[in-house]
PDB file of C-alpha atoms in Angstrom:
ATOM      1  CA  UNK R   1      62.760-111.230 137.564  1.00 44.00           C
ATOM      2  CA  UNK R   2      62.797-110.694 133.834  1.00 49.00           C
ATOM      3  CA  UNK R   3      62.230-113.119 131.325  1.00 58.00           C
ATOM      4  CA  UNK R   4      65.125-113.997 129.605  1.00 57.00           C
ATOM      5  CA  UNK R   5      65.100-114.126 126.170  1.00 73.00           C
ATOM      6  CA  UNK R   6      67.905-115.032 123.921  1.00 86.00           C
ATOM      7  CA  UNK R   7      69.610-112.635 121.673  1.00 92.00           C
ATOM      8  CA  UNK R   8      67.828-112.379 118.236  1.00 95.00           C
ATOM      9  CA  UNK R   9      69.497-114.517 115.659  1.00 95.00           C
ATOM     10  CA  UNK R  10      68.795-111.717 112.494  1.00 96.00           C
ATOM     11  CA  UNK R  11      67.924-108.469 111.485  1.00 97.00           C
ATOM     12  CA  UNK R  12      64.035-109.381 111.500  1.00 97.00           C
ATOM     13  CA  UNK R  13      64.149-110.881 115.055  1.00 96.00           C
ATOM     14  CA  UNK R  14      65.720-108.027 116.489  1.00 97.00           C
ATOM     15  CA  UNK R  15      62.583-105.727 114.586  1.00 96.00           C
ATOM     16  CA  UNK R  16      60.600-107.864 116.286  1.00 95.00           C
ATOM     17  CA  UNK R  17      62.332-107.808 119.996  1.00 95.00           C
ATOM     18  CA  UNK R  18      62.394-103.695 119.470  1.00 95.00           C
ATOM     19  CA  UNK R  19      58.439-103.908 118.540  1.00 93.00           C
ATOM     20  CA  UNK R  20      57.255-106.394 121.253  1.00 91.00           C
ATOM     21  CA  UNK R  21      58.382-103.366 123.265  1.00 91.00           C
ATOM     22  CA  UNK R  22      56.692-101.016 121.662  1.00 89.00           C
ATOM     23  CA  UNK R  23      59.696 -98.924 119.910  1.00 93.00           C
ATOM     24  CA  UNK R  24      59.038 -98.923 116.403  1.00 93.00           C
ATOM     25  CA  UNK R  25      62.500 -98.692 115.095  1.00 92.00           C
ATOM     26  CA  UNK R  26      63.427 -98.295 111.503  1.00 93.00           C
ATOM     27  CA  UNK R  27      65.120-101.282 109.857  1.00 95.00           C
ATOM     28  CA  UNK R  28      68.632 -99.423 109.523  1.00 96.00           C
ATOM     29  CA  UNK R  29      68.845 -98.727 113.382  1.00 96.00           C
ATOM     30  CA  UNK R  30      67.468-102.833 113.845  1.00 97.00           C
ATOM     31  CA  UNK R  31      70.220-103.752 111.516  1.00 98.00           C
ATOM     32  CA  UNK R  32      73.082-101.978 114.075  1.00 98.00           C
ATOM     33  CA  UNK R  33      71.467-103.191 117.291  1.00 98.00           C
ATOM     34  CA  UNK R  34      71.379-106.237 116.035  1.00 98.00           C
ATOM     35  CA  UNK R  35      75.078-105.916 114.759  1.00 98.00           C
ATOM     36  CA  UNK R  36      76.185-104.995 118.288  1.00 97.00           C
ATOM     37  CA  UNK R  37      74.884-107.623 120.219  1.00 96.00           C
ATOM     38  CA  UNK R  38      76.078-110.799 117.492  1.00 95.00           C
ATOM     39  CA  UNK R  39      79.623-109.174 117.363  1.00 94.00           C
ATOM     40  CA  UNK R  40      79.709-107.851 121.068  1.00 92.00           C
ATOM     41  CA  UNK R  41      80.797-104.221 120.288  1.00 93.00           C
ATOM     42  CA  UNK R  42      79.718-101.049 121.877  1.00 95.00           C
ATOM     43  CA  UNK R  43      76.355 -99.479 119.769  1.00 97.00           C
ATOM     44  CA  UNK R  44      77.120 -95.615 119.934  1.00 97.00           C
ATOM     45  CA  UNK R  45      74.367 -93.714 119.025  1.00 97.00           C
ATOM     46  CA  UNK R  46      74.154 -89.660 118.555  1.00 96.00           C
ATOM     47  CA  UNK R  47      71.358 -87.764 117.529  1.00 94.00           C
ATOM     48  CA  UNK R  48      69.443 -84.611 118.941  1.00 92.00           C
ATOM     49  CA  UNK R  49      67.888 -84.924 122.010  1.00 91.00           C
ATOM     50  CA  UNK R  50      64.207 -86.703 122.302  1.00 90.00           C
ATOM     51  CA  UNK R  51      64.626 -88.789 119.439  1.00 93.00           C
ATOM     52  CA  UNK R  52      65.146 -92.674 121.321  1.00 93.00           C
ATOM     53  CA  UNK R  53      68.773 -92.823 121.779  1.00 96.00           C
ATOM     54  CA  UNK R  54      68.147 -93.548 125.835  1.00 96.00           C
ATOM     55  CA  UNK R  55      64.674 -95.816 125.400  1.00 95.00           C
ATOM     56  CA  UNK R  56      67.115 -98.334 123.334  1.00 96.00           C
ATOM     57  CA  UNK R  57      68.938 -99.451 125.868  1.00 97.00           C
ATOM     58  CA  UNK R  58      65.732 -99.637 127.977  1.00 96.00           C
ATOM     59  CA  UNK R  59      63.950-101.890 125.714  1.00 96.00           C
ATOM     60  CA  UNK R  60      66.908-104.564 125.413  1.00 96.00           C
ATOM     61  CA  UNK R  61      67.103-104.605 129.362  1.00 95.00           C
ATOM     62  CA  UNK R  62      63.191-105.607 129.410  1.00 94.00           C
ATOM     63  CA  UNK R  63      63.072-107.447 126.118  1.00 94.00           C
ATOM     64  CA  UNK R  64      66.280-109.730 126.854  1.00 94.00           C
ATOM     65  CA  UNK R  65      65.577-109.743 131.100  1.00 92.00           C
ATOM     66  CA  UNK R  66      69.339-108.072 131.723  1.00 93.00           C
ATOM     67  CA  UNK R  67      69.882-105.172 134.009  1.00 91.00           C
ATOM     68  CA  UNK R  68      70.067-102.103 133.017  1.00 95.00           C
ATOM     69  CA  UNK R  69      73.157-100.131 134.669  1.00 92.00           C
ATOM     70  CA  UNK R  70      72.533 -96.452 133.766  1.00 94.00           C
ATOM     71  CA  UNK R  71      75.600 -94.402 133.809  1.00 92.00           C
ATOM     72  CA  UNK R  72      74.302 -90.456 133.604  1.00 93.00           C
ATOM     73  CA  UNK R  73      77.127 -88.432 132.289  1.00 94.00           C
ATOM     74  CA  UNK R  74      77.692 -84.610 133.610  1.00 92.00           C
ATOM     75  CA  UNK R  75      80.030 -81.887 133.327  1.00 91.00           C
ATOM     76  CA  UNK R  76      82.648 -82.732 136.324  1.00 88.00           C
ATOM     77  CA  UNK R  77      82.428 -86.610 136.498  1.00 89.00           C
ATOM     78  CA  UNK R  78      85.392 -88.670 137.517  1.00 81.00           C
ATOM     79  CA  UNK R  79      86.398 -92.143 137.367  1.00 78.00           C
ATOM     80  CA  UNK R  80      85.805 -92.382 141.548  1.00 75.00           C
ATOM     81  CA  UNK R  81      81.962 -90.856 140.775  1.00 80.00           C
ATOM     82  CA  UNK R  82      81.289 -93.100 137.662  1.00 81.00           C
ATOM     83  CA  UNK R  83      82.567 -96.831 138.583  1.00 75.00           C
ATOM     84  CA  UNK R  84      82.502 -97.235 142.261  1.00 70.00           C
ATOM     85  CA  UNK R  85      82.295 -96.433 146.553  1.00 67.00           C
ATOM     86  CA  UNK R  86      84.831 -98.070 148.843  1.00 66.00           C
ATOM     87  CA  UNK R  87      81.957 -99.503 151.148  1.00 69.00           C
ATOM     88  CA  UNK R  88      83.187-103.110 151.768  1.00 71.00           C
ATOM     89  CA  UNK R  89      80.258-103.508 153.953  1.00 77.00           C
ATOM     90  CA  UNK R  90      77.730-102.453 150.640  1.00 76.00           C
ATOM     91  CA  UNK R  91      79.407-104.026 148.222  1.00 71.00           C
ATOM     92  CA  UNK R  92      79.321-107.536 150.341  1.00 76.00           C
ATOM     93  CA  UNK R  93      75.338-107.057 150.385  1.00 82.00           C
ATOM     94  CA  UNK R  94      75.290-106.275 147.050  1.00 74.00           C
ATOM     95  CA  UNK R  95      77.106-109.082 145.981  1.00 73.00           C
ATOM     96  CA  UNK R  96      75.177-111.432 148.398  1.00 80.00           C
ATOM     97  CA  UNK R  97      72.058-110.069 146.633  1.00 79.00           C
ATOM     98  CA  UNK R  98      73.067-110.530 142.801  1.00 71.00           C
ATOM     99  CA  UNK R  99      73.937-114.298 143.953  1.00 71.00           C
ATOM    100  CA  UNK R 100      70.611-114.959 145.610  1.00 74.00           C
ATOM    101  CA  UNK R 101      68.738-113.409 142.798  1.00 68.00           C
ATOM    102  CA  UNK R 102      70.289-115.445 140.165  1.00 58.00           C
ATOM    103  CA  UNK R 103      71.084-112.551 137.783  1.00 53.00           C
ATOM    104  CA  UNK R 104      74.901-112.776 138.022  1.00 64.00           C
ATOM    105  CA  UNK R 105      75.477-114.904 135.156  1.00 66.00           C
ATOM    106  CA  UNK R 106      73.788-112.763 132.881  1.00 80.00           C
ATOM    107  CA  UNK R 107      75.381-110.169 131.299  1.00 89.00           C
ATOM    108  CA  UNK R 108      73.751-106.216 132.243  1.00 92.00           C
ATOM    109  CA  UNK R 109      72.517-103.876 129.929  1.00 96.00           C
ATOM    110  CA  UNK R 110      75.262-100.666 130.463  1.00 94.00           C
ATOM    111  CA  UNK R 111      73.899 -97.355 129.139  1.00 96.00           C
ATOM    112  CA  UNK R 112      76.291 -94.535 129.350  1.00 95.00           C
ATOM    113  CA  UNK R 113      73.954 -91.924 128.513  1.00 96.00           C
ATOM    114  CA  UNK R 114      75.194 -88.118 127.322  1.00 96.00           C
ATOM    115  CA  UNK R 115      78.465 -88.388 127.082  1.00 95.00           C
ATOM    116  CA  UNK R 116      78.932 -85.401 125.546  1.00 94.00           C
ATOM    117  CA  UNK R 117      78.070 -83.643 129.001  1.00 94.00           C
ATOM    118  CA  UNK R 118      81.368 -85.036 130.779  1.00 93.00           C
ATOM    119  CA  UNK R 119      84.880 -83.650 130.201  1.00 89.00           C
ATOM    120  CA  UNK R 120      86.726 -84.758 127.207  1.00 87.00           C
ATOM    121  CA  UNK R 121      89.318 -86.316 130.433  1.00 85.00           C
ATOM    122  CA  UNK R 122      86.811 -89.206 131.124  1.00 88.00           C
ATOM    123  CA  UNK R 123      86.486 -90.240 128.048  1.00 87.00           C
ATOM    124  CA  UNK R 124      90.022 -91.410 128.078  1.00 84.00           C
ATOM    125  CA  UNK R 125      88.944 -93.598 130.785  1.00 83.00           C
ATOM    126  CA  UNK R 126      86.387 -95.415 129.026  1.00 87.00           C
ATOM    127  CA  UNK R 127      88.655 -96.610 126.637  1.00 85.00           C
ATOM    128  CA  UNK R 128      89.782 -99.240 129.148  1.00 78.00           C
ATOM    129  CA  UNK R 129      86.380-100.192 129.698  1.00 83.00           C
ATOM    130  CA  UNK R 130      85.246-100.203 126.087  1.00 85.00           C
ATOM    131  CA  UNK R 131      87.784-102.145 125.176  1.00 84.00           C
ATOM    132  CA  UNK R 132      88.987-104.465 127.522  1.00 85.00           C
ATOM    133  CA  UNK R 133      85.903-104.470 129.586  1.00 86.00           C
ATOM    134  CA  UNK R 134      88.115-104.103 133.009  1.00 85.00           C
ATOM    135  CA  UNK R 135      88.186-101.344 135.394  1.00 82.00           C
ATOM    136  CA  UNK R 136      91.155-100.196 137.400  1.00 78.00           C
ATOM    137  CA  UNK R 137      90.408 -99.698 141.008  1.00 77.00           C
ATOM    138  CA  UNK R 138      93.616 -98.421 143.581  1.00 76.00           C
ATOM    139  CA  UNK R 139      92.229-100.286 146.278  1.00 75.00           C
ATOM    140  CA  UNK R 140      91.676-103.649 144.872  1.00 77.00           C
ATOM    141  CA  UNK R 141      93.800-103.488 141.617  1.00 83.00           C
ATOM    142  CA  UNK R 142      92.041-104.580 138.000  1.00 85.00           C
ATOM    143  CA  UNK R 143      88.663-106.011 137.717  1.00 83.00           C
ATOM    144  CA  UNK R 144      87.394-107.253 134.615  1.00 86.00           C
ATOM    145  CA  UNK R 145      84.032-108.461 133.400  1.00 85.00           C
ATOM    146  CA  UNK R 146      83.853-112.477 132.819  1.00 86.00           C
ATOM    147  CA  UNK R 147      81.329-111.833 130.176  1.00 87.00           C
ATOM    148  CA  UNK R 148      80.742-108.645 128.141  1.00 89.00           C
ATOM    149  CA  UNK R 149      78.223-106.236 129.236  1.00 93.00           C
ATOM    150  CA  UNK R 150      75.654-104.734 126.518  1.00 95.00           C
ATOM    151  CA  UNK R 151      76.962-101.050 126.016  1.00 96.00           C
ATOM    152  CA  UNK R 152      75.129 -98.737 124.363  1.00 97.00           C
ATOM    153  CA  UNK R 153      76.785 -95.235 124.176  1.00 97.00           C
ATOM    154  CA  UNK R 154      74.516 -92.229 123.467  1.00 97.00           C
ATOM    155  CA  UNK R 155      75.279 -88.315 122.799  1.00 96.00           C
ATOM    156  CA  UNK R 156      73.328 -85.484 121.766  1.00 94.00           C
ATOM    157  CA  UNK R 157      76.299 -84.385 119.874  1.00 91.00           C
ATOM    158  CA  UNK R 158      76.747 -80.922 121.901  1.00 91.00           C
ATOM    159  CA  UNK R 159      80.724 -81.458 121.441  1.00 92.00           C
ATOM    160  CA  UNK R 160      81.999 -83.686 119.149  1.00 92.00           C
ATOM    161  CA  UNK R 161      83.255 -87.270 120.903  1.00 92.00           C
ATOM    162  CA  UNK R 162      87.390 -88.560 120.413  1.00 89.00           C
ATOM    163  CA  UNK R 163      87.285 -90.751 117.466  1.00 91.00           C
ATOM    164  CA  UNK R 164      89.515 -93.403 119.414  1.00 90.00           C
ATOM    165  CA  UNK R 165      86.441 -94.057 121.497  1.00 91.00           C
ATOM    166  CA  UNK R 166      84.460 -93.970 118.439  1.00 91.00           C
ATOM    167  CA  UNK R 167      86.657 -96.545 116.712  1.00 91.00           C
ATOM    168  CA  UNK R 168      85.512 -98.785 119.852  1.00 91.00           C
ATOM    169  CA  UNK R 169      81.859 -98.879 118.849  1.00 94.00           C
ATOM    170  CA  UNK R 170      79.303 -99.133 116.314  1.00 97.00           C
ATOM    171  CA  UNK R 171      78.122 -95.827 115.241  1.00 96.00           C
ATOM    172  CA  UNK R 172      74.642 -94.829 114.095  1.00 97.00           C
ATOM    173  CA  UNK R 173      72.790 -91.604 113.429  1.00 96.00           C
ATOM    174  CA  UNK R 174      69.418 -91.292 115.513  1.00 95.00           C
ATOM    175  CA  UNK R 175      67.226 -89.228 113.313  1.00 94.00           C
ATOM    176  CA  UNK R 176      63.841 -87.729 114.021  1.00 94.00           C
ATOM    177  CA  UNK R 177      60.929 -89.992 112.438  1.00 94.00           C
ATOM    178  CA  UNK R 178      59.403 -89.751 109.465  1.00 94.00           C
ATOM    179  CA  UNK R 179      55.978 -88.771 109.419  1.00 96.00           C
ATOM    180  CA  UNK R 180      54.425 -92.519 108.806  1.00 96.00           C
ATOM    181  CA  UNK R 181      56.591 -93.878 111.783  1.00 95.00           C
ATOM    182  CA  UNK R 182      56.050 -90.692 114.000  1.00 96.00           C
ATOM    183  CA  UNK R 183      51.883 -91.390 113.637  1.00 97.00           C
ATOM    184  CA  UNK R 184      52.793 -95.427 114.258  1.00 95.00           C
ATOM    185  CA  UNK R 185      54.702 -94.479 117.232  1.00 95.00           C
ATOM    186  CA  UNK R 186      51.806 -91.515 118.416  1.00 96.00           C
ATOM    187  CA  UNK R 187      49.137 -94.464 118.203  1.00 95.00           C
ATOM    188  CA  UNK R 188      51.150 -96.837 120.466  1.00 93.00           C
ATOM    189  CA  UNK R 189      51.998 -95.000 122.579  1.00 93.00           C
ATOM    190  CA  UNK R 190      49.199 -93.233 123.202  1.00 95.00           C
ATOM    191  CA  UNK R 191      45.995 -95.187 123.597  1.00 90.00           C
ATOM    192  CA  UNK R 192      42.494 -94.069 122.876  1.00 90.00           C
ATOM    193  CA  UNK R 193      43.739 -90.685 120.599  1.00 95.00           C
ATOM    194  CA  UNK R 194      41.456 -89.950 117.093  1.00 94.00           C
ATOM    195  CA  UNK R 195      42.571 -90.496 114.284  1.00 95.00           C
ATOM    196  CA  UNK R 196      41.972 -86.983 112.876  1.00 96.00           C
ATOM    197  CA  UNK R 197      44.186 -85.903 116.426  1.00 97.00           C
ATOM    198  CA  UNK R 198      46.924 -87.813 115.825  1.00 97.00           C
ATOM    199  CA  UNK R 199      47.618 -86.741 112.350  1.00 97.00           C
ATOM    200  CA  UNK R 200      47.244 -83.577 113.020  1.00 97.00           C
ATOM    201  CA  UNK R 201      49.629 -83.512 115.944  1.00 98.00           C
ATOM    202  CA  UNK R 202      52.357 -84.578 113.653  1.00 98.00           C
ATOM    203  CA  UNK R 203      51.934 -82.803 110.837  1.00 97.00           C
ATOM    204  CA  UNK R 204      52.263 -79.861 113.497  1.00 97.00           C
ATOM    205  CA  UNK R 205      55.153 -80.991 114.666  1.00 97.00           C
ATOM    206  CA  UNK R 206      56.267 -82.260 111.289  1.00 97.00           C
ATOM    207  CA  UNK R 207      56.392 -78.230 110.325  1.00 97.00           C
ATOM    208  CA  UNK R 208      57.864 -77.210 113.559  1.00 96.00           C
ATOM    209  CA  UNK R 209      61.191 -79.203 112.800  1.00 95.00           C
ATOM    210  CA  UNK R 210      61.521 -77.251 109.169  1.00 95.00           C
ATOM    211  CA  UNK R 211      61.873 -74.033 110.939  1.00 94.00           C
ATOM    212  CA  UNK R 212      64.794 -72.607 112.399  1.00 92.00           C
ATOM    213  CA  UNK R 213      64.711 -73.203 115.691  1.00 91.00           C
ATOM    214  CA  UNK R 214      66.877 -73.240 118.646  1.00 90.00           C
ATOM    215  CA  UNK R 215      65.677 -76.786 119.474  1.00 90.00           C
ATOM    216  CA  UNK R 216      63.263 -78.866 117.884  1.00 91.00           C
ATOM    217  CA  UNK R 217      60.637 -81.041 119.297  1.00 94.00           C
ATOM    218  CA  UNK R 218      61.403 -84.453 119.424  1.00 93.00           C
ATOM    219  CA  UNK R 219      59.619 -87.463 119.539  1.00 94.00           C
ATOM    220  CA  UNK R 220      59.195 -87.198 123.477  1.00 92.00           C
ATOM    221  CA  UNK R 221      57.752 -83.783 123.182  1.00 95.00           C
ATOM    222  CA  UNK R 222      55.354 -85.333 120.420  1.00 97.00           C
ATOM    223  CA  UNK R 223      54.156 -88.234 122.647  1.00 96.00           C
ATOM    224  CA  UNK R 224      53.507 -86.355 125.802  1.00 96.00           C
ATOM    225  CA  UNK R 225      51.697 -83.340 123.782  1.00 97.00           C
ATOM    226  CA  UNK R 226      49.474 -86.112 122.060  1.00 97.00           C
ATOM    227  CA  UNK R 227      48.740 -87.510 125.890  1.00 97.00           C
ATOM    228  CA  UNK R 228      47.631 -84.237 126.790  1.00 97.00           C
ATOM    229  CA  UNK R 229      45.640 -83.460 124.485  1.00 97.00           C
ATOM    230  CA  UNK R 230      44.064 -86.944 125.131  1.00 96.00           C
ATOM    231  CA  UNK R 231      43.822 -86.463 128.471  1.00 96.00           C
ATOM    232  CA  UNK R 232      42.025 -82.825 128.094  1.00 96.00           C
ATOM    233  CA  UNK R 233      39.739 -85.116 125.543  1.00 95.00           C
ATOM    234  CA  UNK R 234      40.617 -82.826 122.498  1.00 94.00           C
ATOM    235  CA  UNK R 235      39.800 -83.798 119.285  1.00 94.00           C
ATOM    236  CA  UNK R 236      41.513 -81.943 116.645  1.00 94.00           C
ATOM    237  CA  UNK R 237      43.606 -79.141 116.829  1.00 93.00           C
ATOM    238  CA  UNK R 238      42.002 -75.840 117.050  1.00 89.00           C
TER     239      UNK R 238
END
């Protein structure tokens, strides 16, 4: 089981949480996070794609020992899909399990991740659950969360999201790195690459993002070019 940790208590703390994790976040996107969990709102976060929007909701699970309930979003999910199988006999096991493991009290981690892939119909849906927590089911009737989950909302911004689910959340811009905090993030996440490497890896990449592309590489693109490279023991650019 996780450690639990307890929910940081300032902007500073909740730096610290993202770092002990290794995502070097930039204070603005610490000061929302942090936001979110003290007030208990959704934390929506759009950006392009590769650029930590998923990997946040990741590091809370770890950092504060919740689970992490991963919705994936796609063009065609429904509410049946999304929130639940009549399986009496599953769901009894399931339950039985949570209770054993002693994770029940503690609030999950749910990521909805790419909304912007479903239909503009299920969003209406997660209004109920975004803001009253609850979900309707036919067969049982209303169900509602005794405590809060985490939510964190993400979109790559393909279609533009209703602003009455917007209204429901806290909304921040995930931006692509500068090039300081790309290099910090290259040499944590990628152990044993040069110095002269590194650097120039993201000043590649750096350039690559100022041309007009069809898509840009993100961050994940940056970090698993920079671990091949390491692994084919290159070192510098050519």
């Amino acid at each position: 089981m996780s450690k639990v940790s307890a929910i940081p208590s300032s902007v500073d703390a909740t730096l610290d949480l993202l770092t002990s994790r290794g995502y070097l976040s930039e204070r603005s996107l610490a000061t929302v996070v942090f936001l979110s969990l003290r007030m208990g709102r959704p934390l929506f976060l759009e950006g392009e794609a590769g650029v930590g929007k998923t990997e946040i909701a990741k590091v809370l699970s770890a950092a504060l020992g919740r689970k992490l309930i991963r919705l994936q979003c796609y063009e065609g999910l429904d509410v049946a899909s999304a929130v639940y199988e009549w399986n009496s006999a599953a769901q009894m096991i399931a339950i039985r399990l949570a209770e054993a493991s002693g994770v029940t009290d503690r609030p999950p981690v749910l990521l909805i991740d790419e909304l912007d892939r479903a239909d503009e119909a299920f969003e209406a849906y997660l209004l109920e659950i975004l803001s009253d927590f609850q979900v309707s089911i036919p067969e049982l009737g209303t169900v509602k969360a005794p405590q809060p989950p985490i939510v964190i909302v993400t979109s790559n911004r393909t279609r533009e999201i209703h602003d009455a689910l917007k209204r429901r959340c806290l909304y921040h811009w995930v931006d692509y790195p500068s090039a300081e905090r790309e290099l910090a993030i290259v040499k944590s996440r990628v152990p044993g690459i040069g110095a002269k490497l590194s650097q120039q890896v993201v000043g590649f990449v750096q350039a690559l993002r100022e041309q007009d592309l069809f898509k840009v590489p993100g961050v994940a693109e940056t970090i698993d070019w920079a671990t091949a490279l390491t692994e084919l023991d290159a070192k510098s650019l050519s």
